[in-house]
Amino acid sequence: GKSDTCWLYTLLAMIGEQFDHGDEICGAVVNVRVRQDKISIWTKNATNEAAQLSIGKQWKEFLDYNDTIGFIFHDDAEKLNRAAKNKYVA
């Protein structure tokens, strides 16, 4: 149930243009997994650290989420798969 609510709030924030750097967002995806679901926001330019951190902090506020979230570059995830490490954390 919590994943459903987080996904809904993520979509509503994107559609409602609630992110300060919303022009950097190009998509979102939810992966349903056995242990834990994963929601990701895709951005245009991962090297724009200020925008990434702003999006992450706002997203956590919208979801009332207090744990750390990580930012993984797509190229790293593609090349390293599960060994890809966070470039930024919020």
PDB file of C-alpha atoms in Angstrom:
ATOM      1  CA  GLY A   1       0.000   0.000   0.000  1.00  0.00           C
ATOM      2  CA  LYS A   2       2.798   2.456   0.809  1.00  0.00           C
ATOM      3  CA  SER A   3       4.393   2.013  -2.612  1.00  0.00           C
ATOM      4  CA  ASP A   4       1.066   2.750  -4.287  1.00  0.00           C
ATOM      5  CA  THR A   5       0.722   5.981  -2.320  1.00  0.00           C
ATOM      6  CA  CYS A   6       4.322   7.022  -3.022  1.00  0.00           C
ATOM      7  CA  TRP A   7       3.846   6.316  -6.726  1.00  0.00           C
ATOM      8  CA  LEU A   8       0.616   8.342  -6.794  1.00  0.00           C
ATOM      9  CA  TYR A   9       2.234  11.327  -5.035  1.00  0.00           C
ATOM     10  CA  THR A  10       5.238  11.115  -7.355  1.00  0.00           C
ATOM     11  CA  LEU A  11       3.035  11.260 -10.435  1.00  0.00           C
ATOM     12  CA  LEU A  12       0.876  14.044  -9.025  1.00  0.00           C
ATOM     13  CA  ALA A  13       3.958  16.135  -8.210  1.00  0.00           C
ATOM     14  CA  MET A  14       5.294  15.633 -11.737  1.00  0.00           C
ATOM     15  CA  ILE A  15       1.987  16.354 -13.468  1.00  0.00           C
ATOM     16  CA  GLY A  16       1.321  19.326 -11.194  1.00  0.00           C
ATOM     17  CA  GLU A  17       4.781  20.745 -11.946  1.00  0.00           C
ATOM     18  CA  GLN A  18       5.686  20.877  -8.253  1.00  0.00           C
ATOM     19  CA  PHE A  19       9.439  20.418  -8.700  1.00  0.00           C
ATOM     20  CA  ASP A  20      11.621  23.531  -8.925  1.00  0.00           C
ATOM     21  CA  HIS A  21      13.753  21.770 -11.547  1.00  0.00           C
ATOM     22  CA  GLY A  22      10.845  19.948 -13.188  1.00  0.00           C
ATOM     23  CA  ASP A  23      12.247  20.720 -16.631  1.00  0.00           C
ATOM     24  CA  GLU A  24      15.075  18.295 -15.765  1.00  0.00           C
ATOM     25  CA  ILE A  25      12.638  15.399 -15.179  1.00  0.00           C
ATOM     26  CA  CYS A  26      11.953  13.202 -18.195  1.00  0.00           C
ATOM     27  CA  GLY A  27      10.216  10.215 -16.607  1.00  0.00           C
ATOM     28  CA  ALA A  28       9.549   7.946 -13.671  1.00  0.00           C
ATOM     29  CA  VAL A  29       9.262   4.215 -13.156  1.00  0.00           C
ATOM     30  CA  VAL A  30       8.211   1.837 -10.415  1.00  0.00           C
ATOM     31  CA  ASN A  31       9.785  -1.616 -10.117  1.00  0.00           C
ATOM     32  CA  VAL A  32       7.827  -4.140  -8.064  1.00  0.00           C
ATOM     33  CA  ARG A  33      10.282  -6.454  -6.345  1.00  0.00           C
ATOM     34  CA  VAL A  34      10.086  -9.324  -3.884  1.00  0.00           C
ATOM     35  CA  ARG A  35      11.894  -7.598  -1.009  1.00  0.00           C
ATOM     36  CA  GLN A  36      11.067  -3.980  -1.672  1.00  0.00           C
ATOM     37  CA  ASP A  37       9.572  -1.895  -4.461  1.00  0.00           C
ATOM     38  CA  LYS A  38      11.723   0.770  -6.104  1.00  0.00           C
ATOM     39  CA  ILE A  39      10.547   4.094  -7.526  1.00  0.00           C
ATOM     40  CA  SER A  40      12.922   6.058  -9.739  1.00  0.00           C
ATOM     41  CA  ILE A  41      12.747   9.505 -11.276  1.00  0.00           C
ATOM     42  CA  TRP A  42      14.679   9.883 -14.520  1.00  0.00           C
ATOM     43  CA  THR A  43      16.372  13.192 -15.248  1.00  0.00           C
ATOM     44  CA  LYS A  44      17.935  14.661 -18.385  1.00  0.00           C
ATOM     45  CA  ASN A  45      21.321  15.660 -17.006  1.00  0.00           C
ATOM     46  CA  ALA A  46      22.647  13.661 -14.075  1.00  0.00           C
ATOM     47  CA  THR A  47      25.780  15.798 -13.856  1.00  0.00           C
ATOM     48  CA  ASN A  48      23.721  18.807 -12.725  1.00  0.00           C
ATOM     49  CA  GLU A  49      24.215  18.014  -9.034  1.00  0.00           C
ATOM     50  CA  ALA A  50      22.290  21.039  -7.738  1.00  0.00           C
ATOM     51  CA  ALA A  51      19.196  20.108  -9.757  1.00  0.00           C
ATOM     52  CA  GLN A  52      19.434  16.433  -8.764  1.00  0.00           C
ATOM     53  CA  LEU A  53      19.678  17.238  -5.066  1.00  0.00           C
ATOM     54  CA  SER A  54      16.856  19.779  -5.286  1.00  0.00           C
ATOM     55  CA  ILE A  55      14.587  17.231  -6.965  1.00  0.00           C
ATOM     56  CA  GLY A  56      15.527  14.599  -4.391  1.00  0.00           C
ATOM     57  CA  LYS A  57      14.906  16.863  -1.398  1.00  0.00           C
ATOM     58  CA  GLN A  58      11.555  18.034  -2.750  1.00  0.00           C
ATOM     59  CA  TRP A  59      10.529  14.483  -3.604  1.00  0.00           C
ATOM     60  CA  LYS A  60      11.268  13.365  -0.055  1.00  0.00           C
ATOM     61  CA  GLU A  61       9.134  16.254   1.258  1.00  0.00           C
ATOM     62  CA  PHE A  62       6.208  15.347  -1.028  1.00  0.00           C
ATOM     63  CA  LEU A  63       6.372  11.727   0.154  1.00  0.00           C
ATOM     64  CA  ASP A  64       7.126  12.556   3.800  1.00  0.00           C
ATOM     65  CA  TYR A  65      10.121  10.231   3.411  1.00  0.00           C
ATOM     66  CA  ASN A  66      12.969  10.488   5.907  1.00  0.00           C
ATOM     67  CA  ASP A  67      15.464   7.868   4.732  1.00  0.00           C
ATOM     68  CA  THR A  68      18.393   8.596   2.444  1.00  0.00           C
ATOM     69  CA  ILE A  69      17.846   8.346  -1.302  1.00  0.00           C
ATOM     70  CA  GLY A  70      20.618   7.777  -3.821  1.00  0.00           C
ATOM     71  CA  PHE A  71      21.332   9.046  -7.322  1.00  0.00           C
ATOM     72  CA  ILE A  72      22.868   6.601  -9.783  1.00  0.00           C
ATOM     73  CA  PHE A  73      23.964   7.653 -13.263  1.00  0.00           C
ATOM     74  CA  HIS A  74      22.275   5.671 -16.048  1.00  0.00           C
ATOM     75  CA  ASP A  75      25.606   4.869 -17.716  1.00  0.00           C
ATOM     76  CA  ASP A  76      26.924   3.421 -14.455  1.00  0.00           C
ATOM     77  CA  ALA A  77      23.779   1.345 -13.927  1.00  0.00           C
ATOM     78  CA  GLU A  78      23.963   0.070 -17.486  1.00  0.00           C
ATOM     79  CA  LYS A  79      27.650  -0.874 -17.298  1.00  0.00           C
ATOM     80  CA  LEU A  80      27.909  -2.005 -13.680  1.00  0.00           C
ATOM     81  CA  ASN A  81      24.371  -3.282 -13.063  1.00  0.00           C
ATOM     82  CA  ARG A  82      23.946  -3.894  -9.317  1.00  0.00           C
ATOM     83  CA  ALA A  83      27.512  -2.773  -8.597  1.00  0.00           C
ATOM     84  CA  ALA A  84      26.675   0.839  -9.583  1.00  0.00           C
ATOM     85  CA  LYS A  85      27.196   3.233  -6.690  1.00  0.00           C
ATOM     86  CA  ASN A  86      25.381   6.420  -5.744  1.00  0.00           C
ATOM     87  CA  LYS A  87      26.954   9.615  -7.099  1.00  0.00           C
ATOM     88  CA  TYR A  88      24.878  11.837  -4.806  1.00  0.00           C
ATOM     89  CA  VAL A  89      22.665  11.259  -1.768  1.00  0.00           C
ATOM     90  CA  ALA A  90      19.841  13.350  -0.351  1.00  0.00           C
TER      91      ALA A  90
END
